[in-house]
Structure formats: structure tokens, C-alpha cells
Amino acid sequence: MNFNQKLDHAIEKNNSLLCVGLDPDFEKLPESIRNVKNPQFEFNKKIIEATADLVCAFKPNSAFYEARGEQGIRDLKMTCSYINKNYPDIPIILDAKRADIGNTNNEYIKFVFGYLRIDAVTLHPYLGHETIQPFLELKDKGIIVLCKTSNPGAGEIQNLIVNGEKLYKLIARKIVNEWNKNNNCLMVVGATYPEELAEVREISGDMTFLVPGVGAQGGDVEATIKAGLNKAKKGMIINSSRGIIFASSGDDFADVAKKEARKLRDEINKYRV
Ligand code: OMP
């Protein structure tokens, strides 16, 4: 089963376009968890157990694990192994925004797909097609390229006019027309820019978007869903990290995360009809 098939299966099974971002900022973990042996893993495990029947994917962001050095990498590995073993139907996306020259890419690929056994990874397009190609050749994996990101300063570079159009549109065209030969490309389009999301949807046919920016970053769910759905009323992986995993800072964090995940999943579905 390739990434898109696995994603589709999870979307149908859980009736969900929601992705829970596993960004366990160590300083924000409840005190009772911070003191255990594998704190980020133990926190994630509870979040995963509470939300696995409500999501279409989990997305750990590498930064939160790298920040803790070898302990963090161990917790990330344990998290991925736990999902693969106990919830093999749920795809894992590693948010790492990779892509580099050839020999460096090989090492990234070994880490992400060899060591962690992840299903999809985020990449930036800045070094060009040549540096995306080794990832594109991995036919069964999801290759998720940044197009229009959710951050306030995204336009500084992404809205520059290149060849008569905004750069993010040119990137979207490249992904769709040149880079997606193996039908394994997705792209990142932030929920904080619904107008641009609609423009990118126009360019991209039915391609699936990873859409961060609802929840803590304030993206409007209704506007996002209406702008980004494809013809099959899906084509979006809507990520929320802090808005779900840190909805409570107390020991009831998993129960509250479950409630928030259900609320957001249902709100998304309300606009899919
Ligand atoms: P919350 O703002 O806590 O929901 O987290 C959003 C997650 O999505 C973080 O892991 C970000 O690094 C990631 N993200 C964005 O917020 N904006 C983007 O444009 C792209 C990403 C990403 O690639 O996932």
C-alpha cells in the first residue's frame, strides 16, 4: 500500500481529515510526565491512544525531539515504533523540511524512512528539483513539498513575482506538472491563507494538501475547508498540534485532547458536505 492509499484508508476508517501534530515541547509537558524515563514518548503514547480513532495521520515535528539530543531521538523512535506496531493503519508524517545535495539527502532518507520507518516527510523546494528527486523516487512514500506556508512572514519570499506570477503558484505548478511523476507528491498550504489555498487548489487538481495553521495559529476552519477541498470532498490533511495536545496542561491532558480532536474532526466534517 502506498502513502496515498494508506491515507485514504485512514480517512475513510475514521471519517477524518484531522492530523494530530505530535510536538511535545518538553517545557510544556505536565510535571508528572516530565519526571518519567521517556517523557515525550509517554506523553505521545497517551495522546495517540486517545485520538487514534479520530485522525487520518500523526505528524511529529523533528525539532521537538532534536532539541533534547539523544533522549529526544530515542523518544521519537519509540513513538514511531509504537504507532507502527499498534496503529499500523495510521500514516506517520515526519515534519522535518528536508532536501539537500545528493550525499546529504541519502543520509536524511536513511534516518526518516530507514531508521524511523515513517510514511511521509516534508521538504522545502529551495534547492530545486534535483534535490527533491531522491525522495520522489520513493514511490510508496508521501513527499510533501512546502508551497505556501502558514507563518506571518511567508509572503516575503513565497509571494515574490517570478516569471509573471507569485512564487508559491509557480512552485505548485512545478509540483503538479514536473515533480509528481510517481503520484506521490503532496504540498503544504497553510490554513492562515484561505484565498491562496483556493488559488493553489485551482492549480493542483485533486492533489492532497497538508494544511497546518488551525488551532494555535488561528486559521479559520470553515474558510480553510471550503477553499481547499478537492472534488472528492477530501484532499486535505488538517493539522493541529498545540491546540490539541496542550489543550490541558494538567494530568487530564489525554482526555481533553480527545475531546478537542473530536470537536475539530466534527467541525471539519460539517463543512465537507
Ligand atoms: P500548531 O501551530 O501547534 O498547530 O503546530 C503546527 C505544526 O505544523 C508545527 O509542527 C509547524 O512546524 C508545522 N507547520 C506549520 O505550522 N506551518 C507550515 O507552513 C508548515 C508546517 C509543516 O510543515 O507541518
PDB file of C-alpha atoms and ligand atoms in Angstrom:
ATOM      1  CA  MET A   1       0.000   0.000   0.000  1.00  0.00           C
ATOM      2  CA  ASN A   2       1.460   3.395  -0.920  1.00  0.00           C
ATOM      3  CA  PHE A   3       1.144   6.545   1.200  1.00  0.00           C
ATOM      4  CA  ASN A   4      -1.895   7.951  -0.581  1.00  0.00           C
ATOM      5  CA  GLN A   5      -3.732   4.621  -0.302  1.00  0.00           C
ATOM      6  CA  LYS A   6      -2.854   4.335   3.390  1.00  0.00           C
ATOM      7  CA  LEU A   7      -4.024   7.913   3.967  1.00  0.00           C
ATOM      8  CA  ASP A   8      -7.260   7.294   2.084  1.00  0.00           C
ATOM      9  CA  HIS A   9      -7.937   4.184   4.111  1.00  0.00           C
ATOM     10  CA  ALA A  10      -7.428   6.094   7.394  1.00  0.00           C
ATOM     11  CA  ILE A  11      -9.639   8.965   6.169  1.00  0.00           C
ATOM     12  CA  GLU A  12     -12.456   6.528   5.418  1.00  0.00           C
ATOM     13  CA  LYS A  13     -11.992   4.372   8.516  1.00  0.00           C
ATOM     14  CA  ASN A  14     -12.053   7.289  10.965  1.00  0.00           C
ATOM     15  CA  ASN A  15     -14.157   9.620   8.802  1.00  0.00           C
ATOM     16  CA  SER A  16     -11.477  12.219   9.418  1.00  0.00           C
ATOM     17  CA  LEU A  17      -9.214  14.745   7.708  1.00  0.00           C
ATOM     18  CA  LEU A  18      -7.624  15.612  11.052  1.00  0.00           C
ATOM     19  CA  CYS A  19      -3.919  15.127  11.726  1.00  0.00           C
ATOM     20  CA  VAL A  20      -2.705  15.451  15.304  1.00  0.00           C
ATOM     21  CA  GLY A  21       0.722  17.073  15.459  1.00  0.00           C
ATOM     22  CA  LEU A  22       2.982  15.330  17.975  1.00  0.00           C
ATOM     23  CA  ASP A  23       5.047  18.354  19.023  1.00  0.00           C
ATOM     24  CA  PRO A  24       5.753  17.542  22.696  1.00  0.00           C
ATOM     25  CA  ASP A  25       7.581  20.678  23.776  1.00  0.00           C
ATOM     26  CA  PHE A  26       9.355  19.349  26.875  1.00  0.00           C
ATOM     27  CA  GLU A  27       8.793  22.506  28.944  1.00  0.00           C
ATOM     28  CA  LYS A  28       5.041  22.233  28.402  1.00  0.00           C
ATOM     29  CA  LEU A  29       4.646  18.599  29.440  1.00  0.00           C
ATOM     30  CA  PRO A  30       2.722  18.036  32.684  1.00  0.00           C
ATOM     31  CA  GLU A  31       5.125  17.752  35.613  1.00  0.00           C
ATOM     32  CA  SER A  32       4.114  14.169  36.320  1.00  0.00           C
ATOM     33  CA  ILE A  33       5.230  13.212  32.787  1.00  0.00           C
ATOM     34  CA  ARG A  34       8.420  15.291  32.744  1.00  0.00           C
ATOM     35  CA  ASN A  35       9.871  13.130  35.509  1.00  0.00           C
ATOM     36  CA  VAL A  36       9.351   9.702  33.898  1.00  0.00           C
ATOM     37  CA  LYS A  37      12.018   7.847  31.911  1.00  0.00           C
ATOM     38  CA  ASN A  38      10.837   8.551  28.327  1.00  0.00           C
ATOM     39  CA  PRO A  39       8.728  11.661  28.844  1.00  0.00           C
ATOM     40  CA  GLN A  40       7.987  12.643  25.241  1.00  0.00           C
ATOM     41  CA  PHE A  41       7.179   9.052  24.313  1.00  0.00           C
ATOM     42  CA  GLU A  42       4.941   8.515  27.355  1.00  0.00           C
ATOM     43  CA  PHE A  43       3.118  11.788  26.613  1.00  0.00           C
ATOM     44  CA  ASN A  44       2.704  10.895  22.921  1.00  0.00           C
ATOM     45  CA  LYS A  45       1.539   7.376  23.774  1.00  0.00           C
ATOM     46  CA  LYS A  46      -1.364   8.746  25.793  1.00  0.00           C
ATOM     47  CA  ILE A  47      -2.240  11.278  23.074  1.00  0.00           C
ATOM     48  CA  ILE A  48      -2.061   8.578  20.395  1.00  0.00           C
ATOM     49  CA  GLU A  49      -4.238   6.164  22.378  1.00  0.00           C
ATOM     50  CA  ALA A  50      -6.792   8.923  22.988  1.00  0.00           C
ATOM     51  CA  THR A  51      -7.007  10.148  19.392  1.00  0.00           C
ATOM     52  CA  ALA A  52      -6.095   7.233  17.071  1.00  0.00           C
ATOM     53  CA  ASP A  53      -9.724   6.616  16.087  1.00  0.00           C
ATOM     54  CA  LEU A  54     -10.250  10.311  15.275  1.00  0.00           C
ATOM     55  CA  VAL A  55      -7.347  11.067  12.926  1.00  0.00           C
ATOM     56  CA  CYS A  56      -6.125  10.356   9.400  1.00  0.00           C
ATOM     57  CA  ALA A  57      -2.447  10.844  10.350  1.00  0.00           C
ATOM     58  CA  PHE A  58       0.014  11.731  13.096  1.00  0.00           C
ATOM     59  CA  LYS A  59       2.728  14.313  12.436  1.00  0.00           C
ATOM     60  CA  PRO A  60       5.716  14.517  14.768  1.00  0.00           C
ATOM     61  CA  ASN A  61       7.889  17.576  14.165  1.00  0.00           C
ATOM     62  CA  SER A  62      11.536  16.593  14.451  1.00  0.00           C
ATOM     63  CA  ALA A  63      12.558  19.857  16.172  1.00  0.00           C
ATOM     64  CA  PHE A  64      10.887  18.982  19.468  1.00  0.00           C
ATOM     65  CA  TYR A  65      12.880  15.751  19.687  1.00  0.00           C
ATOM     66  CA  GLU A  66      16.189  17.011  18.305  1.00  0.00           C
ATOM     67  CA  ALA A  67      16.106  19.705  20.995  1.00  0.00           C
ATOM     68  CA  ARG A  68      16.587  17.011  23.645  1.00  0.00           C
ATOM     69  CA  GLY A  69      19.503  15.346  21.898  1.00  0.00           C
ATOM     70  CA  GLU A  70      19.805  11.583  22.094  1.00  0.00           C
ATOM     71  CA  GLN A  71      16.923  11.284  24.585  1.00  0.00           C
ATOM     72  CA  GLY A  72      14.608  13.098  22.201  1.00  0.00           C
ATOM     73  CA  ILE A  73      15.651  10.981  19.213  1.00  0.00           C
ATOM     74  CA  ARG A  74      15.006   7.876  21.304  1.00  0.00           C
ATOM     75  CA  ASP A  75      11.526   9.167  22.238  1.00  0.00           C
ATOM     76  CA  LEU A  76      10.799   9.952  18.578  1.00  0.00           C
ATOM     77  CA  LYS A  77      11.881   6.467  17.515  1.00  0.00           C
ATOM     78  CA  MET A  78       9.773   4.893  20.288  1.00  0.00           C
ATOM     79  CA  THR A  79       6.779   6.997  19.203  1.00  0.00           C
ATOM     80  CA  CYS A  80       7.071   5.896  15.564  1.00  0.00           C
ATOM     81  CA  SER A  81       7.560   2.240  16.522  1.00  0.00           C
ATOM     82  CA  TYR A  82       4.559   2.436  18.836  1.00  0.00           C
ATOM     83  CA  ILE A  83       2.292   3.798  16.084  1.00  0.00           C
ATOM     84  CA  ASN A  84       3.598   1.310  13.502  1.00  0.00           C
ATOM     85  CA  LYS A  85       3.035  -1.620  15.861  1.00  0.00           C
ATOM     86  CA  ASN A  86      -0.287  -0.665  17.462  1.00  0.00           C
ATOM     87  CA  TYR A  87      -1.949   1.526  14.830  1.00  0.00           C
ATOM     88  CA  PRO A  88      -0.471   0.299  11.525  1.00  0.00           C
ATOM     89  CA  ASP A  89      -3.389   1.839   9.610  1.00  0.00           C
ATOM     90  CA  ILE A  90      -2.476   5.384  10.631  1.00  0.00           C
ATOM     91  CA  PRO A  91       0.221   7.041   8.497  1.00  0.00           C
ATOM     92  CA  ILE A  92       3.042   8.984  10.143  1.00  0.00           C
ATOM     93  CA  ILE A  93       4.316  12.221   8.620  1.00  0.00           C
ATOM     94  CA  LEU A  94       7.690  13.489   9.779  1.00  0.00           C
ATOM     95  CA  ASP A  95       7.815  17.253   9.684  1.00  0.00           C
ATOM     96  CA  ALA A  96      11.480  17.969   9.081  1.00  0.00           C
ATOM     97  CA  LYS A  97      11.542  20.243   5.997  1.00  0.00           C
ATOM     98  CA  ARG A  98      14.496  18.413   4.424  1.00  0.00           C
ATOM     99  CA  ALA A  99      16.123  18.390   0.923  1.00  0.00           C
ATOM    100  CA  ASP A 100      19.825  18.985   0.350  1.00  0.00           C
ATOM    101  CA  ILE A 101      22.618  17.956  -2.012  1.00  0.00           C
ATOM    102  CA  GLY A 102      22.920  14.289  -3.055  1.00  0.00           C
ATOM    103  CA  ASN A 103      25.026  12.584  -0.421  1.00  0.00           C
ATOM    104  CA  THR A 104      23.331  14.533   2.376  1.00  0.00           C
ATOM    105  CA  ASN A 105      19.900  13.508   1.074  1.00  0.00           C
ATOM    106  CA  ASN A 106      20.933   9.863   1.273  1.00  0.00           C
ATOM    107  CA  GLU A 107      21.512  10.243   4.995  1.00  0.00           C
ATOM    108  CA  TYR A 108      18.188  12.024   5.522  1.00  0.00           C
ATOM    109  CA  ILE A 109      16.425   9.216   3.661  1.00  0.00           C
ATOM    110  CA  LYS A 110      18.132   6.584   5.823  1.00  0.00           C
ATOM    111  CA  PHE A 111      17.056   8.379   9.001  1.00  0.00           C
ATOM    112  CA  VAL A 112      13.451   9.117   8.026  1.00  0.00           C
ATOM    113  CA  PHE A 113      12.452   6.011   6.105  1.00  0.00           C
ATOM    114  CA  GLY A 114      15.073   3.500   7.256  1.00  0.00           C
ATOM    115  CA  TYR A 115      15.523   4.191  10.963  1.00  0.00           C
ATOM    116  CA  LEU A 116      12.187   5.815  11.883  1.00  0.00           C
ATOM    117  CA  ARG A 117      10.049   3.928   9.316  1.00  0.00           C
ATOM    118  CA  ILE A 118       7.926   6.985   8.579  1.00  0.00           C
ATOM    119  CA  ASP A 119       5.368   7.146   5.737  1.00  0.00           C
ATOM    120  CA  ALA A 120       5.857  10.737   4.530  1.00  0.00           C
ATOM    121  CA  VAL A 121       8.198  13.682   5.024  1.00  0.00           C
ATOM    122  CA  THR A 122       8.040  17.433   4.474  1.00  0.00           C
ATOM    123  CA  LEU A 123      10.619  19.016   2.120  1.00  0.00           C
ATOM    124  CA  HIS A 124      11.386  22.565   1.082  1.00  0.00           C
ATOM    125  CA  PRO A 125      11.793  23.289  -2.626  1.00  0.00           C
ATOM    126  CA  TYR A 126      14.543  25.915  -2.342  1.00  0.00           C
ATOM    127  CA  LEU A 127      17.406  23.805  -3.712  1.00  0.00           C
ATOM    128  CA  GLY A 128      15.378  22.715  -6.739  1.00  0.00           C
ATOM    129  CA  HIS A 129      14.112  19.548  -8.392  1.00  0.00           C
ATOM    130  CA  GLU A 130      17.471  17.769  -8.315  1.00  0.00           C
ATOM    131  CA  THR A 131      17.431  17.718  -4.501  1.00  0.00           C
ATOM    132  CA  ILE A 132      13.828  16.553  -4.323  1.00  0.00           C
ATOM    133  CA  GLN A 133      14.389  13.761  -6.876  1.00  0.00           C
ATOM    134  CA  PRO A 134      15.852  11.103  -4.488  1.00  0.00           C
ATOM    135  CA  PHE A 135      12.677  11.478  -2.400  1.00  0.00           C
ATOM    136  CA  LEU A 136      10.392  11.458  -5.446  1.00  0.00           C
ATOM    137  CA  GLU A 137      11.829   8.082  -6.441  1.00  0.00           C
ATOM    138  CA  LEU A 138      10.409   6.544  -3.247  1.00  0.00           C
ATOM    139  CA  LYS A 139       7.134   5.611  -4.922  1.00  0.00           C
ATOM    140  CA  ASP A 140       5.394   4.319  -1.804  1.00  0.00           C
ATOM    141  CA  LYS A 141       6.214   7.336   0.377  1.00  0.00           C
ATOM    142  CA  GLY A 142       4.453  10.687   0.650  1.00  0.00           C
ATOM    143  CA  ILE A 143       6.644  13.569  -0.494  1.00  0.00           C
ATOM    144  CA  ILE A 144       5.206  16.788   0.905  1.00  0.00           C
ATOM    145  CA  VAL A 145       6.684  19.970  -0.550  1.00  0.00           C
ATOM    146  CA  LEU A 146       6.246  23.417   1.029  1.00  0.00           C
ATOM    147  CA  CYS A 147       4.177  25.649  -1.259  1.00  0.00           C
ATOM    148  CA  LYS A 148       2.520  28.418   0.785  1.00  0.00           C
ATOM    149  CA  THR A 149       3.408  28.163   4.466  1.00  0.00           C
ATOM    150  CA  SER A 150       1.235  29.315   7.377  1.00  0.00           C
ATOM    151  CA  ASN A 151       3.638  31.748   9.080  1.00  0.00           C
ATOM    152  CA  PRO A 152       3.027  35.531   9.071  1.00  0.00           C
ATOM    153  CA  GLY A 153       6.179  36.238   7.024  1.00  0.00           C
ATOM    154  CA  ALA A 154       5.512  33.558   4.396  1.00  0.00           C
ATOM    155  CA  GLY A 155       4.941  36.139   1.666  1.00  0.00           C
ATOM    156  CA  GLU A 156       8.403  37.702   1.907  1.00  0.00           C
ATOM    157  CA  ILE A 157       9.804  35.021  -0.388  1.00  0.00           C
ATOM    158  CA  GLN A 158       6.776  32.964  -1.460  1.00  0.00           C
ATOM    159  CA  ASN A 159       4.834  35.956  -2.870  1.00  0.00           C
ATOM    160  CA  LEU A 160       7.729  37.320  -4.965  1.00  0.00           C
ATOM    161  CA  ILE A 161       6.803  37.634  -8.619  1.00  0.00           C
ATOM    162  CA  VAL A 162       8.751  35.158 -10.731  1.00  0.00           C
ATOM    163  CA  ASN A 163       8.026  34.639 -14.444  1.00  0.00           C
ATOM    164  CA  GLY A 164       4.979  36.876 -14.029  1.00  0.00           C
ATOM    165  CA  GLU A 165       3.348  35.054 -11.109  1.00  0.00           C
ATOM    166  CA  LYS A 166       3.733  34.604  -7.375  1.00  0.00           C
ATOM    167  CA  LEU A 167       6.407  32.118  -6.462  1.00  0.00           C
ATOM    168  CA  TYR A 168       4.083  29.801  -4.497  1.00  0.00           C
ATOM    169  CA  LYS A 169       1.919  29.376  -7.593  1.00  0.00           C
ATOM    170  CA  LEU A 170       4.951  28.581  -9.695  1.00  0.00           C
ATOM    171  CA  ILE A 171       6.031  26.010  -7.086  1.00  0.00           C
ATOM    172  CA  ALA A 172       2.530  24.479  -7.117  1.00  0.00           C
ATOM    173  CA  ARG A 173       2.706  24.165 -10.933  1.00  0.00           C
ATOM    174  CA  LYS A 174       6.142  22.559 -10.758  1.00  0.00           C
ATOM    175  CA  ILE A 175       4.980  20.039  -8.163  1.00  0.00           C
ATOM    176  CA  VAL A 176       1.893  19.125 -10.189  1.00  0.00           C
ATOM    177  CA  ASN A 177       3.378  19.156 -13.698  1.00  0.00           C
ATOM    178  CA  GLU A 178       7.019  18.144 -13.236  1.00  0.00           C
ATOM    179  CA  TRP A 179       7.651  16.537  -9.850  1.00  0.00           C
ATOM    180  CA  ASN A 180       4.627  14.268  -9.418  1.00  0.00           C
ATOM    181  CA  LYS A 181       5.563  11.594 -11.965  1.00  0.00           C
ATOM    182  CA  ASN A 182       5.083   8.845  -9.351  1.00  0.00           C
ATOM    183  CA  ASN A 183       1.847  10.288  -7.963  1.00  0.00           C
ATOM    184  CA  ASN A 184       3.474  10.561  -4.553  1.00  0.00           C
ATOM    185  CA  CYS A 185       3.594  14.365  -4.130  1.00  0.00           C
ATOM    186  CA  LEU A 186       1.563  16.425  -1.697  1.00  0.00           C
ATOM    187  CA  MET A 187       2.072  20.057  -0.794  1.00  0.00           C
ATOM    188  CA  VAL A 188       1.919  22.245   2.291  1.00  0.00           C
ATOM    189  CA  VAL A 189      -0.557  25.118   2.153  1.00  0.00           C
ATOM    190  CA  GLY A 190      -1.278  26.985   5.387  1.00  0.00           C
ATOM    191  CA  ALA A 191      -4.781  27.434   6.815  1.00  0.00           C
ATOM    192  CA  THR A 192      -3.951  31.059   7.594  1.00  0.00           C
ATOM    193  CA  TYR A 193      -4.200  31.972   3.872  1.00  0.00           C
ATOM    194  CA  PRO A 194      -7.571  30.656   2.603  1.00  0.00           C
ATOM    195  CA  GLU A 195      -7.561  32.803  -0.561  1.00  0.00           C
ATOM    196  CA  GLU A 196      -4.187  31.457  -1.566  1.00  0.00           C
ATOM    197  CA  LEU A 197      -5.372  27.973  -0.639  1.00  0.00           C
ATOM    198  CA  ALA A 198      -8.208  28.322  -3.154  1.00  0.00           C
ATOM    199  CA  GLU A 199      -5.736  29.529  -5.809  1.00  0.00           C
ATOM    200  CA  VAL A 200      -3.455  26.568  -5.208  1.00  0.00           C
ATOM    201  CA  ARG A 201      -6.438  24.191  -5.361  1.00  0.00           C
ATOM    202  CA  GLU A 202      -7.252  25.626  -8.822  1.00  0.00           C
ATOM    203  CA  ILE A 203      -3.742  24.775  -9.989  1.00  0.00           C
ATOM    204  CA  SER A 204      -3.462  21.374  -8.335  1.00  0.00           C
ATOM    205  CA  GLY A 205      -6.451  19.265  -9.351  1.00  0.00           C
ATOM    206  CA  ASP A 206      -7.122  16.691  -6.656  1.00  0.00           C
ATOM    207  CA  MET A 207      -3.671  16.614  -5.044  1.00  0.00           C
ATOM    208  CA  THR A 208      -3.711  16.317  -1.259  1.00  0.00           C
ATOM    209  CA  PHE A 209      -2.521  19.269   0.828  1.00  0.00           C
ATOM    210  CA  LEU A 210      -1.024  19.180   4.306  1.00  0.00           C
ATOM    211  CA  VAL A 211      -2.720  22.143   5.958  1.00  0.00           C
ATOM    212  CA  PRO A 212      -1.262  23.411   9.252  1.00  0.00           C
ATOM    213  CA  GLY A 213      -2.409  26.625  10.905  1.00  0.00           C
ATOM    214  CA  VAL A 214      -5.776  25.884  12.535  1.00  0.00           C
ATOM    215  CA  GLY A 215      -5.873  25.925  16.329  1.00  0.00           C
ATOM    216  CA  ALA A 216      -2.954  27.796  17.917  1.00  0.00           C
ATOM    217  CA  GLN A 217      -2.184  29.806  14.743  1.00  0.00           C
ATOM    218  CA  GLY A 218      -5.809  30.939  14.404  1.00  0.00           C
ATOM    219  CA  GLY A 219      -6.706  29.670  10.911  1.00  0.00           C
ATOM    220  CA  ASP A 220     -10.461  29.678  10.227  1.00  0.00           C
ATOM    221  CA  VAL A 221     -11.721  26.100   9.837  1.00  0.00           C
ATOM    222  CA  GLU A 222     -14.756  26.888   7.673  1.00  0.00           C
ATOM    223  CA  ALA A 223     -12.829  29.135   5.266  1.00  0.00           C
ATOM    224  CA  THR A 224      -9.990  26.630   5.096  1.00  0.00           C
ATOM    225  CA  ILE A 225     -12.159  23.627   4.297  1.00  0.00           C
ATOM    226  CA  LYS A 226     -14.285  25.474   1.756  1.00  0.00           C
ATOM    227  CA  ALA A 227     -11.182  26.777  -0.019  1.00  0.00           C
ATOM    228  CA  GLY A 228      -9.162  23.591  -0.034  1.00  0.00           C
ATOM    229  CA  LEU A 229     -11.361  20.537  -0.567  1.00  0.00           C
ATOM    230  CA  ASN A 230     -10.931  18.620  -3.798  1.00  0.00           C
ATOM    231  CA  LYS A 231     -13.738  17.167  -5.894  1.00  0.00           C
ATOM    232  CA  ALA A 232     -13.983  14.090  -3.664  1.00  0.00           C
ATOM    233  CA  LYS A 233     -14.563  16.339  -0.610  1.00  0.00           C
ATOM    234  CA  LYS A 234     -11.182  15.419   0.805  1.00  0.00           C
ATOM    235  CA  GLY A 235      -7.637  16.177  -0.424  1.00  0.00           C
ATOM    236  CA  MET A 236      -6.632  17.836   2.846  1.00  0.00           C
ATOM    237  CA  ILE A 237      -4.756  16.727   5.946  1.00  0.00           C
ATOM    238  CA  ILE A 238      -5.691  19.354   8.519  1.00  0.00           C
ATOM    239  CA  ASN A 239      -3.035  19.517  11.221  1.00  0.00           C
ATOM    240  CA  SER A 240      -3.399  20.857  14.734  1.00  0.00           C
ATOM    241  CA  SER A 241      -0.634  20.350  17.273  1.00  0.00           C
ATOM    242  CA  ARG A 242      -0.732  22.668  20.339  1.00  0.00           C
ATOM    243  CA  GLY A 243      -4.499  23.207  20.071  1.00  0.00           C
ATOM    244  CA  ILE A 244      -4.999  19.525  20.808  1.00  0.00           C
ATOM    245  CA  ILE A 245      -2.029  18.128  22.707  1.00  0.00           C
ATOM    246  CA  PHE A 246      -1.729  21.110  25.086  1.00  0.00           C
ATOM    247  CA  ALA A 247      -5.443  21.906  25.421  1.00  0.00           C
ATOM    248  CA  SER A 248      -4.959  20.985  29.087  1.00  0.00           C
ATOM    249  CA  SER A 249      -1.700  21.394  30.984  1.00  0.00           C
ATOM    250  CA  GLY A 250      -2.876  19.037  33.733  1.00  0.00           C
ATOM    251  CA  ASP A 251      -2.906  15.283  34.143  1.00  0.00           C
ATOM    252  CA  ASP A 252      -6.189  15.107  32.220  1.00  0.00           C
ATOM    253  CA  PHE A 253      -4.344  16.150  29.021  1.00  0.00           C
ATOM    254  CA  ALA A 254      -5.213  12.980  27.080  1.00  0.00           C
ATOM    255  CA  ASP A 255      -8.944  13.165  27.858  1.00  0.00           C
ATOM    256  CA  VAL A 256      -9.041  16.838  26.907  1.00  0.00           C
ATOM    257  CA  ALA A 257      -7.014  16.150  23.743  1.00  0.00           C
ATOM    258  CA  LYS A 258      -9.574  13.511  22.780  1.00  0.00           C
ATOM    259  CA  LYS A 259     -12.435  15.986  23.247  1.00  0.00           C
ATOM    260  CA  GLU A 260     -10.643  18.674  21.228  1.00  0.00           C
ATOM    261  CA  ALA A 261      -9.722  16.220  18.465  1.00  0.00           C
ATOM    262  CA  ARG A 262     -13.308  15.017  18.211  1.00  0.00           C
ATOM    263  CA  LYS A 263     -14.588  18.598  18.165  1.00  0.00           C
ATOM    264  CA  LEU A 264     -12.205  19.627  15.394  1.00  0.00           C
ATOM    265  CA  ARG A 265     -12.752  16.474  13.343  1.00  0.00           C
ATOM    266  CA  ASP A 266     -16.517  17.005  13.509  1.00  0.00           C
ATOM    267  CA  GLU A 267     -16.231  20.697  12.684  1.00  0.00           C
ATOM    268  CA  ILE A 268     -14.119  19.859   9.627  1.00  0.00           C
ATOM    269  CA  ASN A 269     -16.679  17.240   8.547  1.00  0.00           C
ATOM    270  CA  LYS A 270     -19.507  19.746   8.910  1.00  0.00           C
ATOM    271  CA  TYR A 271     -18.012  21.738   6.015  1.00  0.00           C
ATOM    272  CA  ARG A 272     -17.266  18.696   3.830  1.00  0.00           C
ATOM    273  CA  VAL A 273     -20.862  18.083   2.814  1.00  0.00           C
TER     274      VAL A 273
HETATM  275  P1  OMP B   1       0.458  24.221  15.812  1.00  0.00           P
HETATM  276  O1  OMP B   1       0.564  25.651  15.390  1.00  0.00           O
HETATM  277  O2  OMP B   1       0.839  23.987  17.246  1.00  0.00           O
HETATM  278  O3  OMP B   1      -0.848  23.601  15.438  1.00  0.00           O
HETATM  279  O4  OMP B   1       1.615  23.433  15.012  1.00  0.00           O
HETATM  280  C1  OMP B   1       1.754  23.493  13.629  1.00  0.00           C
HETATM  281  C2  OMP B   1       2.771  22.452  13.148  1.00  0.00           C
HETATM  282  O5  OMP B   1       2.790  22.472  11.715  1.00  0.00           O
HETATM  283  C3  OMP B   1       4.198  22.723  13.604  1.00  0.00           C
HETATM  284  O6  OMP B   1       4.870  21.479  13.742  1.00  0.00           O
HETATM  285  C4  OMP B   1       4.783  23.507  12.448  1.00  0.00           C
HETATM  286  O7  OMP B   1       6.178  23.353  12.345  1.00  0.00           O
HETATM  287  C5  OMP B   1       4.081  22.860  11.237  1.00  0.00           C
HETATM  288  N1  OMP B   1       3.899  23.747  10.058  1.00  0.00           N
HETATM  289  C6  OMP B   1       3.350  24.995  10.196  1.00  0.00           C
HETATM  290  O8  OMP B   1       2.921  25.413  11.280  1.00  0.00           O
HETATM  291  N2  OMP B   1       3.260  25.819   9.098  1.00  0.00           N
HETATM  292  C7  OMP B   1       3.659  25.425   7.859  1.00  0.00           C
HETATM  293  O9  OMP B   1       3.511  26.172   6.907  1.00  0.00           O
HETATM  294  C8  OMP B   1       4.197  24.145   7.700  1.00  0.00           C
HETATM  295  C9  OMP B   1       4.236  23.286   8.770  1.00  0.00           C
HETATM  296  C10 OMP B   1       4.548  21.889   8.468  1.00  0.00           C
HETATM  297  O10 OMP B   1       5.350  21.661   7.548  1.00  0.00           O
HETATM  298  O11 OMP B   1       3.933  20.995   9.029  1.00  0.00           O
END
